[in-house]
PDB file of C-alpha atoms and ligand atoms in Angstrom:
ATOM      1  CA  UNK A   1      20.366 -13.433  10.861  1.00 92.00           C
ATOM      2  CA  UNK A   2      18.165 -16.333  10.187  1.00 94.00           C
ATOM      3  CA  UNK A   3      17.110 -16.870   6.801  1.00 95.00           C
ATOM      4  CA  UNK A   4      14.355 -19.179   7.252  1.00 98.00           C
ATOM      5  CA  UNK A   5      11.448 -18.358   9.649  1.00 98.00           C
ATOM      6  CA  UNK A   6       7.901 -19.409  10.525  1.00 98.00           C
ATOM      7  CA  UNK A   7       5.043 -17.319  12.404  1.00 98.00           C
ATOM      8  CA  UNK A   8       2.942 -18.932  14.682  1.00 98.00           C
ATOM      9  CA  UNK A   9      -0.059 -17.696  16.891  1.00 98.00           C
ATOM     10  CA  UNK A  10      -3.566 -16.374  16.639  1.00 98.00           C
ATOM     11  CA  UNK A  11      -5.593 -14.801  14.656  1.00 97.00           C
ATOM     12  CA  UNK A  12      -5.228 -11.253  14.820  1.00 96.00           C
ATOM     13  CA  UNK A  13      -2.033 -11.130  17.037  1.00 98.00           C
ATOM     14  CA  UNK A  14       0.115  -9.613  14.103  1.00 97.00           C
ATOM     15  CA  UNK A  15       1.218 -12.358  12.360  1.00 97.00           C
ATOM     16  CA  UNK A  16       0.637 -10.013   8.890  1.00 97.00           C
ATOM     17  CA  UNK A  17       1.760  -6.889  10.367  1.00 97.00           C
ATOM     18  CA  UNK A  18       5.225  -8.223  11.859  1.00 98.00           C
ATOM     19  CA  UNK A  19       5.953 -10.639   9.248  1.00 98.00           C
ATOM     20  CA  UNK A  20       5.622  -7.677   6.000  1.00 98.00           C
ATOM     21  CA  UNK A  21       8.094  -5.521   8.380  1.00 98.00           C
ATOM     22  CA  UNK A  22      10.480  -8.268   9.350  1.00 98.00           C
ATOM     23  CA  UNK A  23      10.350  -9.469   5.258  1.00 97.00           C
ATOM     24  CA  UNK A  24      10.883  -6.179   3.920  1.00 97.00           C
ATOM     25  CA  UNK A  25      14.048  -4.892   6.097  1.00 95.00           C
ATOM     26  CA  UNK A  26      15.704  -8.396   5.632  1.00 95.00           C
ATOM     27  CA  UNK A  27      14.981  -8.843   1.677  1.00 96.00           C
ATOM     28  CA  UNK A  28      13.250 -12.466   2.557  1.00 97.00           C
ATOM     29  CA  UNK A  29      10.382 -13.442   0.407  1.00 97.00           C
ATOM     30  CA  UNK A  30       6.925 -13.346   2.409  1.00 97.00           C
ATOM     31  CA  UNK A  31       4.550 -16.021   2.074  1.00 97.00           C
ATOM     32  CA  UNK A  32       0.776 -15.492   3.900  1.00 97.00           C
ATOM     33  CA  UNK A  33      -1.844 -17.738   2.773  1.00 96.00           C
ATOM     34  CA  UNK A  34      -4.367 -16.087   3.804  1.00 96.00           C
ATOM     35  CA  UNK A  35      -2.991 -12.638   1.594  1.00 96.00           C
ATOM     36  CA  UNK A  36      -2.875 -15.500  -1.291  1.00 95.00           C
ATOM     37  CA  UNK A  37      -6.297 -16.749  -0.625  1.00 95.00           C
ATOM     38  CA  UNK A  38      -7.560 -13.201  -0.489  1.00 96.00           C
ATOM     39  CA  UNK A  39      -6.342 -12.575  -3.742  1.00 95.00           C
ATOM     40  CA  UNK A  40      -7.358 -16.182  -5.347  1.00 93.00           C
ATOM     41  CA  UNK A  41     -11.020 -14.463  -3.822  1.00 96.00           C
ATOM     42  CA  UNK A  42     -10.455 -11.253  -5.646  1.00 97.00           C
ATOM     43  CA  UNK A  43      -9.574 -12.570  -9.311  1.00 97.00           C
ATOM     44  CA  UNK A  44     -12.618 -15.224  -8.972  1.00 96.00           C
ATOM     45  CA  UNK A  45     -10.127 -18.091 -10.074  1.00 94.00           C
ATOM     46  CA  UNK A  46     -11.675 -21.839  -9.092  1.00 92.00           C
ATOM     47  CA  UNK A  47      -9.483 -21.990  -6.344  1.00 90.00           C
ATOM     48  CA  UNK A  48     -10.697 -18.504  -4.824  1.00 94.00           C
ATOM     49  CA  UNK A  49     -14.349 -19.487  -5.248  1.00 94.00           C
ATOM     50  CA  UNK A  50     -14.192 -22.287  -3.286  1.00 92.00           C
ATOM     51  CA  UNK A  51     -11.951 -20.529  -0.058  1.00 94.00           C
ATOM     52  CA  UNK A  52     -14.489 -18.144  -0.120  1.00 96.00           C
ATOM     53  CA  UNK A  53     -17.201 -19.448   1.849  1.00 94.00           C
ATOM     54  CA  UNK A  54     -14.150 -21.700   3.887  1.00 96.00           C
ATOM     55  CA  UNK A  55     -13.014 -17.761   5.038  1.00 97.00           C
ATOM     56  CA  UNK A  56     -16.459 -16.105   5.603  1.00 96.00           C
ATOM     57  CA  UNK A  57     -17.307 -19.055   7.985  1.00 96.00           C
ATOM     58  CA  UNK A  58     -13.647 -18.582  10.124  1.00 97.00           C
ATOM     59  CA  UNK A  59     -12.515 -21.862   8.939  1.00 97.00           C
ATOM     60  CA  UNK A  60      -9.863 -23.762   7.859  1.00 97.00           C
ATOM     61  CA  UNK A  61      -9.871 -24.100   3.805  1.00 97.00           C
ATOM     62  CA  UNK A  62      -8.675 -27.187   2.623  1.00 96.00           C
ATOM     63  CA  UNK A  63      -5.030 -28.658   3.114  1.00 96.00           C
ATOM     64  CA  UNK A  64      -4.829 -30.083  -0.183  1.00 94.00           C
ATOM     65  CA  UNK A  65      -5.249 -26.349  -1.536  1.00 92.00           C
ATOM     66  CA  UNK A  66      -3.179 -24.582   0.649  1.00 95.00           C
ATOM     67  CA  UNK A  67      -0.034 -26.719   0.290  1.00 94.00           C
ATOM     68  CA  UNK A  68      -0.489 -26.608  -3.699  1.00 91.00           C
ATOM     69  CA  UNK A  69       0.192 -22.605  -3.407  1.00 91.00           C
ATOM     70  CA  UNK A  70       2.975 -22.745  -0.695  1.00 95.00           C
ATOM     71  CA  UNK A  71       4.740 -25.625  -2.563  1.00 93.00           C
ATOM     72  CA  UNK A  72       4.552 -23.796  -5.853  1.00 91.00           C
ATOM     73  CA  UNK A  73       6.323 -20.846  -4.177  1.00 94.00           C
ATOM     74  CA  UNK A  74       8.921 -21.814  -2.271  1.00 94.00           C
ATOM     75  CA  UNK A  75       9.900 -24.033  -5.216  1.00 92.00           C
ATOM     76  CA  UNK A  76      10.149 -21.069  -7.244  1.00 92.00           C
ATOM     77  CA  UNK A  77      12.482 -19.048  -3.883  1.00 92.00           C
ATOM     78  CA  UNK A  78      16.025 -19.459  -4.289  1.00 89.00           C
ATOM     79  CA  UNK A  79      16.739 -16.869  -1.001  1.00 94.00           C
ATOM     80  CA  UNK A  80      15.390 -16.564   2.299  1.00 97.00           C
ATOM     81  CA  UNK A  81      11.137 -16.708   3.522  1.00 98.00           C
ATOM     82  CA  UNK A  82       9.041 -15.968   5.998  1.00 98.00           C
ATOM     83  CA  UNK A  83       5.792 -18.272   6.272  1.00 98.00           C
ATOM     84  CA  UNK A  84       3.207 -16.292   7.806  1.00 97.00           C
ATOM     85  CA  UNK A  85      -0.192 -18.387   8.777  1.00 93.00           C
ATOM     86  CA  UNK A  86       1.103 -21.559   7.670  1.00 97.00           C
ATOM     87  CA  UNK A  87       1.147 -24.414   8.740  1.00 98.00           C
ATOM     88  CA  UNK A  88      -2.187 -23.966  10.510  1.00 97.00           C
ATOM     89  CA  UNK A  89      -2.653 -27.277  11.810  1.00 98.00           C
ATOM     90  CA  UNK A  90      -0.706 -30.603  12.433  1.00 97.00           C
ATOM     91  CA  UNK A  91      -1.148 -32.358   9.025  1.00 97.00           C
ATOM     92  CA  UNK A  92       0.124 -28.707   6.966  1.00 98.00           C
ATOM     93  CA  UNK A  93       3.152 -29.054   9.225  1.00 97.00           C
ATOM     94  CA  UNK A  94       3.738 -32.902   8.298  1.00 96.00           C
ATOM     95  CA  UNK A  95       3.485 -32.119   4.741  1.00 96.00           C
ATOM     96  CA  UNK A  96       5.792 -28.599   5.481  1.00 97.00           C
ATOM     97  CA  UNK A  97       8.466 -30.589   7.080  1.00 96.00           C
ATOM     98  CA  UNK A  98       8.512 -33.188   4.536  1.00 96.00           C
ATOM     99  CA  UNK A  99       8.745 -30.365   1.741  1.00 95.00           C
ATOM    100  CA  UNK A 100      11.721 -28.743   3.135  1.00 96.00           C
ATOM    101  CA  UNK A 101      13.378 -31.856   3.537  1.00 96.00           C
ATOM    102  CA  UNK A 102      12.897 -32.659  -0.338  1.00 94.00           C
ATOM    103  CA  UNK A 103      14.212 -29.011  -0.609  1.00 94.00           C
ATOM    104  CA  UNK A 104      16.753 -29.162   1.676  1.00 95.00           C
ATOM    105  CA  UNK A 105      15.626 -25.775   3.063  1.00 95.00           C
ATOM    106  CA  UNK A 106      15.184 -26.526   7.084  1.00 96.00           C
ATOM    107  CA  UNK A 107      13.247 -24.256   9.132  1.00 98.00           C
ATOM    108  CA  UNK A 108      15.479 -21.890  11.350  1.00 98.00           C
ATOM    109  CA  UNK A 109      12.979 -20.461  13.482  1.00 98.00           C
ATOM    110  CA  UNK A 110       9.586 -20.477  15.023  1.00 98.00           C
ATOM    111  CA  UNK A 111       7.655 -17.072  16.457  1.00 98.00           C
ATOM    112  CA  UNK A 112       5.155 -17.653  18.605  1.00 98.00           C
ATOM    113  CA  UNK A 113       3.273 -14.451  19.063  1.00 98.00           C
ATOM    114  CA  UNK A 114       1.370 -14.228  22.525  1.00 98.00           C
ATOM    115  CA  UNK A 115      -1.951 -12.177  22.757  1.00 98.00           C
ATOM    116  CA  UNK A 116      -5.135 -12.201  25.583  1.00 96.00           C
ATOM    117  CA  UNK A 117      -8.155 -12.722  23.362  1.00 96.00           C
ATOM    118  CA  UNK A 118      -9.769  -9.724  24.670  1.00 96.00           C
ATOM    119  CA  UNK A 119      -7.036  -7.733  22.436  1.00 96.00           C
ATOM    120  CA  UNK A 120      -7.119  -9.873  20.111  1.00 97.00           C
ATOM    121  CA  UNK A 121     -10.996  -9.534  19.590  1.00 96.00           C
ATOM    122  CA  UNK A 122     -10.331  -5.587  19.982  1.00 96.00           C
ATOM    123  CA  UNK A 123      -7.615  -5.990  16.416  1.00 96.00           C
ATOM    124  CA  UNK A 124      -9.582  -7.604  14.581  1.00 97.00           C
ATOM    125  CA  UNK A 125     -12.655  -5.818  14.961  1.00 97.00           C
ATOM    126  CA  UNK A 126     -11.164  -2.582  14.234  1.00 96.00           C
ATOM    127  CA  UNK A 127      -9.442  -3.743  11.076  1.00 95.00           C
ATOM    128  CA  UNK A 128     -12.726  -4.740   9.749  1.00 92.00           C
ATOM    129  CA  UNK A 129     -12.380  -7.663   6.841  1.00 94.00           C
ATOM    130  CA  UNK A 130     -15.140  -9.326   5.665  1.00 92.00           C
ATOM    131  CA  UNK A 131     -14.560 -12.234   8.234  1.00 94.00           C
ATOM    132  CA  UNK A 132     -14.119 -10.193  11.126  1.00 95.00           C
ATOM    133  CA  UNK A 133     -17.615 -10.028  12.859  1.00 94.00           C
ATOM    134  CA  UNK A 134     -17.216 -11.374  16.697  1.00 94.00           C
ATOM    135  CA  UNK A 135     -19.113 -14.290  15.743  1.00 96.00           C
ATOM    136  CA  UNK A 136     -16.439 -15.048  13.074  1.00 97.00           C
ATOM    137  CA  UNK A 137     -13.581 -14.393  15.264  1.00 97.00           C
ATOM    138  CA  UNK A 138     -14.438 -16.577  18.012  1.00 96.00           C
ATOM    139  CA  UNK A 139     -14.953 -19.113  15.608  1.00 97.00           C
ATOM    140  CA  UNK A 140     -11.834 -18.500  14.317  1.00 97.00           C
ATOM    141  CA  UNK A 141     -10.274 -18.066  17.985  1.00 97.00           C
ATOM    142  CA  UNK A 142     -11.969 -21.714  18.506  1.00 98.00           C
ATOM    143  CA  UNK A 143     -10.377 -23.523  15.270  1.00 98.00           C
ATOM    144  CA  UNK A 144      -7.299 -21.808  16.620  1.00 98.00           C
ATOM    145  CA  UNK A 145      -6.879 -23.818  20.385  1.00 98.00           C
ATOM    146  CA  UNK A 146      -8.146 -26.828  18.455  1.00 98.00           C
ATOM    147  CA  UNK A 147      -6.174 -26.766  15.449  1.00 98.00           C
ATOM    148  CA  UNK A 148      -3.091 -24.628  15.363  1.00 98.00           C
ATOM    149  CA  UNK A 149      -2.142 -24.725  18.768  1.00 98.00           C
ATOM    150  CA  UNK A 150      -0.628 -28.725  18.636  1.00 98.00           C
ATOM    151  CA  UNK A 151       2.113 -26.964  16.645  1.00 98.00           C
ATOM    152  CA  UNK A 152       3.260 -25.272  19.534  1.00 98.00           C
ATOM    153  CA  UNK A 153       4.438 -28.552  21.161  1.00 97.00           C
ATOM    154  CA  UNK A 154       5.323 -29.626  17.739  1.00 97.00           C
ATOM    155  CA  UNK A 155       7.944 -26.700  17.054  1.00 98.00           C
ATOM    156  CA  UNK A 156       8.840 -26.765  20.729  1.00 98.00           C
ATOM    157  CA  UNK A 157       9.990 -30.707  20.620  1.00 97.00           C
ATOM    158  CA  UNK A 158      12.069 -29.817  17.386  1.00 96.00           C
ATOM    159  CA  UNK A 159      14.019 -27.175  19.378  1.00 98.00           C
ATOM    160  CA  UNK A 160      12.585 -23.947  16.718  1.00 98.00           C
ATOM    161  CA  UNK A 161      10.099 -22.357  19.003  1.00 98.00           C
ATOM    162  CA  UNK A 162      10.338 -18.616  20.768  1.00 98.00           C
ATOM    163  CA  UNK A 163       7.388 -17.086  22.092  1.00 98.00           C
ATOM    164  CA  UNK A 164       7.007 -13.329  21.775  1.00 98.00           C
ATOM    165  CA  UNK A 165       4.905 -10.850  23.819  1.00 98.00           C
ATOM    166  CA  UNK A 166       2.556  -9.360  20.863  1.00 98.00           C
ATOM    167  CA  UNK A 167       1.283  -6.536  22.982  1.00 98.00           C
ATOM    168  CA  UNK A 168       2.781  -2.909  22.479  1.00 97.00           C
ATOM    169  CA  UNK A 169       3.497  -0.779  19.705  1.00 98.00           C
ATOM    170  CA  UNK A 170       4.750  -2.198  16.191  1.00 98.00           C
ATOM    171  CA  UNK A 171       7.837  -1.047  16.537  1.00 98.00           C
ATOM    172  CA  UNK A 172       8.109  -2.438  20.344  1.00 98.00           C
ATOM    173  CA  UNK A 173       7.330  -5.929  19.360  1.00 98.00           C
ATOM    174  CA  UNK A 174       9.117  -5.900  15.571  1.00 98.00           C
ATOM    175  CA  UNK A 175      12.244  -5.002  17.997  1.00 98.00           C
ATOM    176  CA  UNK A 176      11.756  -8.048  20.104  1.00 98.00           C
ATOM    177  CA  UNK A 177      11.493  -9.793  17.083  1.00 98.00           C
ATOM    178  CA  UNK A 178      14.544  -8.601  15.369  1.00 97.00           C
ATOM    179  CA  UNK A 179      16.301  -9.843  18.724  1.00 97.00           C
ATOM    180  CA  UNK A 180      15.252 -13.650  17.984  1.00 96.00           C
ATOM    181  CA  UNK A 181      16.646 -13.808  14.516  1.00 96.00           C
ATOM    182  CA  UNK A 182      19.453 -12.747  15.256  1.00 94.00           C
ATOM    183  CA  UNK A 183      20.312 -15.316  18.377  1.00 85.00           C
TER     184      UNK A 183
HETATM  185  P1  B4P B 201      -4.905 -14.713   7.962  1.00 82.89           P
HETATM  186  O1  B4P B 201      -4.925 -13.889   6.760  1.00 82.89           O
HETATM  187  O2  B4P B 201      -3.687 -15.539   8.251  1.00 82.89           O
HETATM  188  O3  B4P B 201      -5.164 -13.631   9.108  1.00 82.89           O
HETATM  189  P2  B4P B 201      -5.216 -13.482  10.687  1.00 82.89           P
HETATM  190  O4  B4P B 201      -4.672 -14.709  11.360  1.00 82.89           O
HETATM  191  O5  B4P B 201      -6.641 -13.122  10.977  1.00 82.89           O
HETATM  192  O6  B4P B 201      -4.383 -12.195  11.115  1.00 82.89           O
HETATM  193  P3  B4P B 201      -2.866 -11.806  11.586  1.00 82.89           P
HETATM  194  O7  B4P B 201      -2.422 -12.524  12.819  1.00 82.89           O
HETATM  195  O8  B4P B 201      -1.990 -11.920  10.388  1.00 82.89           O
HETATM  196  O9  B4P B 201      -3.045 -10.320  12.075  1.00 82.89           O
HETATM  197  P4  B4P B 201      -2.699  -8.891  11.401  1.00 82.89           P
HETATM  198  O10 B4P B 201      -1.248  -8.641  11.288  1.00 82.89           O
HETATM  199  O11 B4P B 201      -3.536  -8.736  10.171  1.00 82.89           O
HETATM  200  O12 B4P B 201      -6.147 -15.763   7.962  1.00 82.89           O
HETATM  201  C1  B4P B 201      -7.453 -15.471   7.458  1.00 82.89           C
HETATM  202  C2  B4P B 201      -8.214 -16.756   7.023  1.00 82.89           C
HETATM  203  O13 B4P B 201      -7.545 -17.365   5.884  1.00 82.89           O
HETATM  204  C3  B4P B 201      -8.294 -17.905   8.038  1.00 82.89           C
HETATM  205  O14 B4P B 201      -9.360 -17.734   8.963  1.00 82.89           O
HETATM  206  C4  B4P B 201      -8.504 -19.142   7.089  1.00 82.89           C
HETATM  207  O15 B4P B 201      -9.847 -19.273   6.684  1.00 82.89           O
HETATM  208  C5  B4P B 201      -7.656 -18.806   5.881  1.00 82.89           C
HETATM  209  N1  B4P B 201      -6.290 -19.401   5.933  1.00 82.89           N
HETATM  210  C6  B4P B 201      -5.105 -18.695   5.991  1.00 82.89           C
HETATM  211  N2  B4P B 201      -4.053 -19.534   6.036  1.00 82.89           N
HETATM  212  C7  B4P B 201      -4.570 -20.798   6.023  1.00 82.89           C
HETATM  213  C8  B4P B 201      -3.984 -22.116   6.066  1.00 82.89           C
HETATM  214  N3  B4P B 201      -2.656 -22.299   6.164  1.00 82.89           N
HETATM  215  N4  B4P B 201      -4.804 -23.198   6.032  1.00 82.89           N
HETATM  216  C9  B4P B 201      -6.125 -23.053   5.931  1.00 82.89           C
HETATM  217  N5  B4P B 201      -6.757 -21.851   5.900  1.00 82.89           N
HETATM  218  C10 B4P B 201      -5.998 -20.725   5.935  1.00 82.89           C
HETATM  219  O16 B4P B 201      -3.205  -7.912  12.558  1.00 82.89           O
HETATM  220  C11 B4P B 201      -4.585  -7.821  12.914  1.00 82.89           C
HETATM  221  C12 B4P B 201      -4.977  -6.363  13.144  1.00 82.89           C
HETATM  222  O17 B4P B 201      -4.262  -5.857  14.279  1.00 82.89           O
HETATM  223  C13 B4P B 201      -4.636  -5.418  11.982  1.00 82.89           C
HETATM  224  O18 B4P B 201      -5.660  -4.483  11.833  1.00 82.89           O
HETATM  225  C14 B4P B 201      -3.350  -4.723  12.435  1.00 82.89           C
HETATM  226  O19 B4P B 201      -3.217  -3.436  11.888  1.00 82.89           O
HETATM  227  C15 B4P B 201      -3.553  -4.649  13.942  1.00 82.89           C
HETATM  228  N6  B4P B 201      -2.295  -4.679  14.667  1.00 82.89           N
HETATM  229  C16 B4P B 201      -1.190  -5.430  14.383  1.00 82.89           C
HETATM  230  N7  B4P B 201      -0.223  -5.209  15.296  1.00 82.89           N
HETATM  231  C17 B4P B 201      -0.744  -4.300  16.196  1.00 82.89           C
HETATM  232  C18 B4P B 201      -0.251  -3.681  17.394  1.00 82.89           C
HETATM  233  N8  B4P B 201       0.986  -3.933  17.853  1.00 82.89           N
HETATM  234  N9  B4P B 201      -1.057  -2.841  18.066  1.00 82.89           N
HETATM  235  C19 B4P B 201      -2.309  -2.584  17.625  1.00 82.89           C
HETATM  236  N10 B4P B 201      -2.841  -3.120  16.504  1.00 82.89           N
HETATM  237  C20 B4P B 201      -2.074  -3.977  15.805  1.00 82.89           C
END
């Protein structure tokens, strides 16, 4: 079972959903930025007042920020994680890669999880955060193509990639899921 995983795709595909599920049944430690930023929002701290706005809009919040938080945890992890929504674009993977070298903690694999926006846009809307107005998520689906999707090629090149069909039940794609780690 691989000990060491990333997931990759966009928003609203089920990153959150699959990632909680896969962390939980394997005892790794589960790392979403945007669950930390949420709840930098909700205690008001500096750091939460300024990804606020960053959110609402559908963009990116700033690199420098993000990497402080995910550095600061997986320096604390001695076990296994699962990085869900980071690295969102090419420069967080740069400074990923050159983290887990320091730590000597390679990445083991990469899920790509596959969804037509039209369900995407359907997700999202019913789950009903703050930032998900359509306007917001096609923003969002926009910063996506441009931003995150050059880590596709870069995870691909490195040999770490496997794409996943995200449409079906939960439990249809956590299965498929299950199957990758344990290749
Ligand atoms: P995130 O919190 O990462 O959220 P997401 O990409 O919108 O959703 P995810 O793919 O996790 O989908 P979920 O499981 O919830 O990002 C939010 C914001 O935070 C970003 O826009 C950005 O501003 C900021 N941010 C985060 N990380 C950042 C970074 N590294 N750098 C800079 N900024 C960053 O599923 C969506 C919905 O679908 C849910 O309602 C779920 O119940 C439902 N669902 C899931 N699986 C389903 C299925 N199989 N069938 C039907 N419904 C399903």
């Amino acid at each position: 079972m691989k000990q060491r995983l990333l997931f990759l795709g966009p928003p609203g595909a089920g990153k959150g959903t699959q990632a909680q599920l896969l962390a939980e049944s394997q005892g790794l430690l589960h790392l979403s930025t945007g669950d930390l930023l949420r709840a930098e929002v909700q205690v008001g701290s500096e750091l939460g007042r300024q990804a606020e706005a960053v959110m609402a809009r559908g963009e990116l919040v700033s690199d420098e920020l993000v990497l402080a938080i995910v550095r600061s945890r997986l320096q604390q992890c001695s076990g296994g994680w699962l990085l869900d929504g980071f690295p969102r674009n090419l420069s967080q993977a740069e400074a990923l890669d050159a983290l887990l070298l320091e730590l000597g903690q390679p990445i083991e694999l990469v899920v790509l999880m596959e969804l037509d926006d039209a369900l995407l846009i359907q997700r999202l809307l019913s789950r009903g955060r703050s930032d998900d107005n359509e306007g917001v998520i096609r923003h969002r689906l926009t910063v996506y193509r441009e931003q995150t999707t050059p880590l596709i090629s870069h995870y691909r090149d490195l040999g770490l990639l496997q794409a996943v069909e995200a449409a079906g039940t939960v439990e249809e794609i956590a299965a498929r899921i299950t199957t990758l780690t344990k290749a």
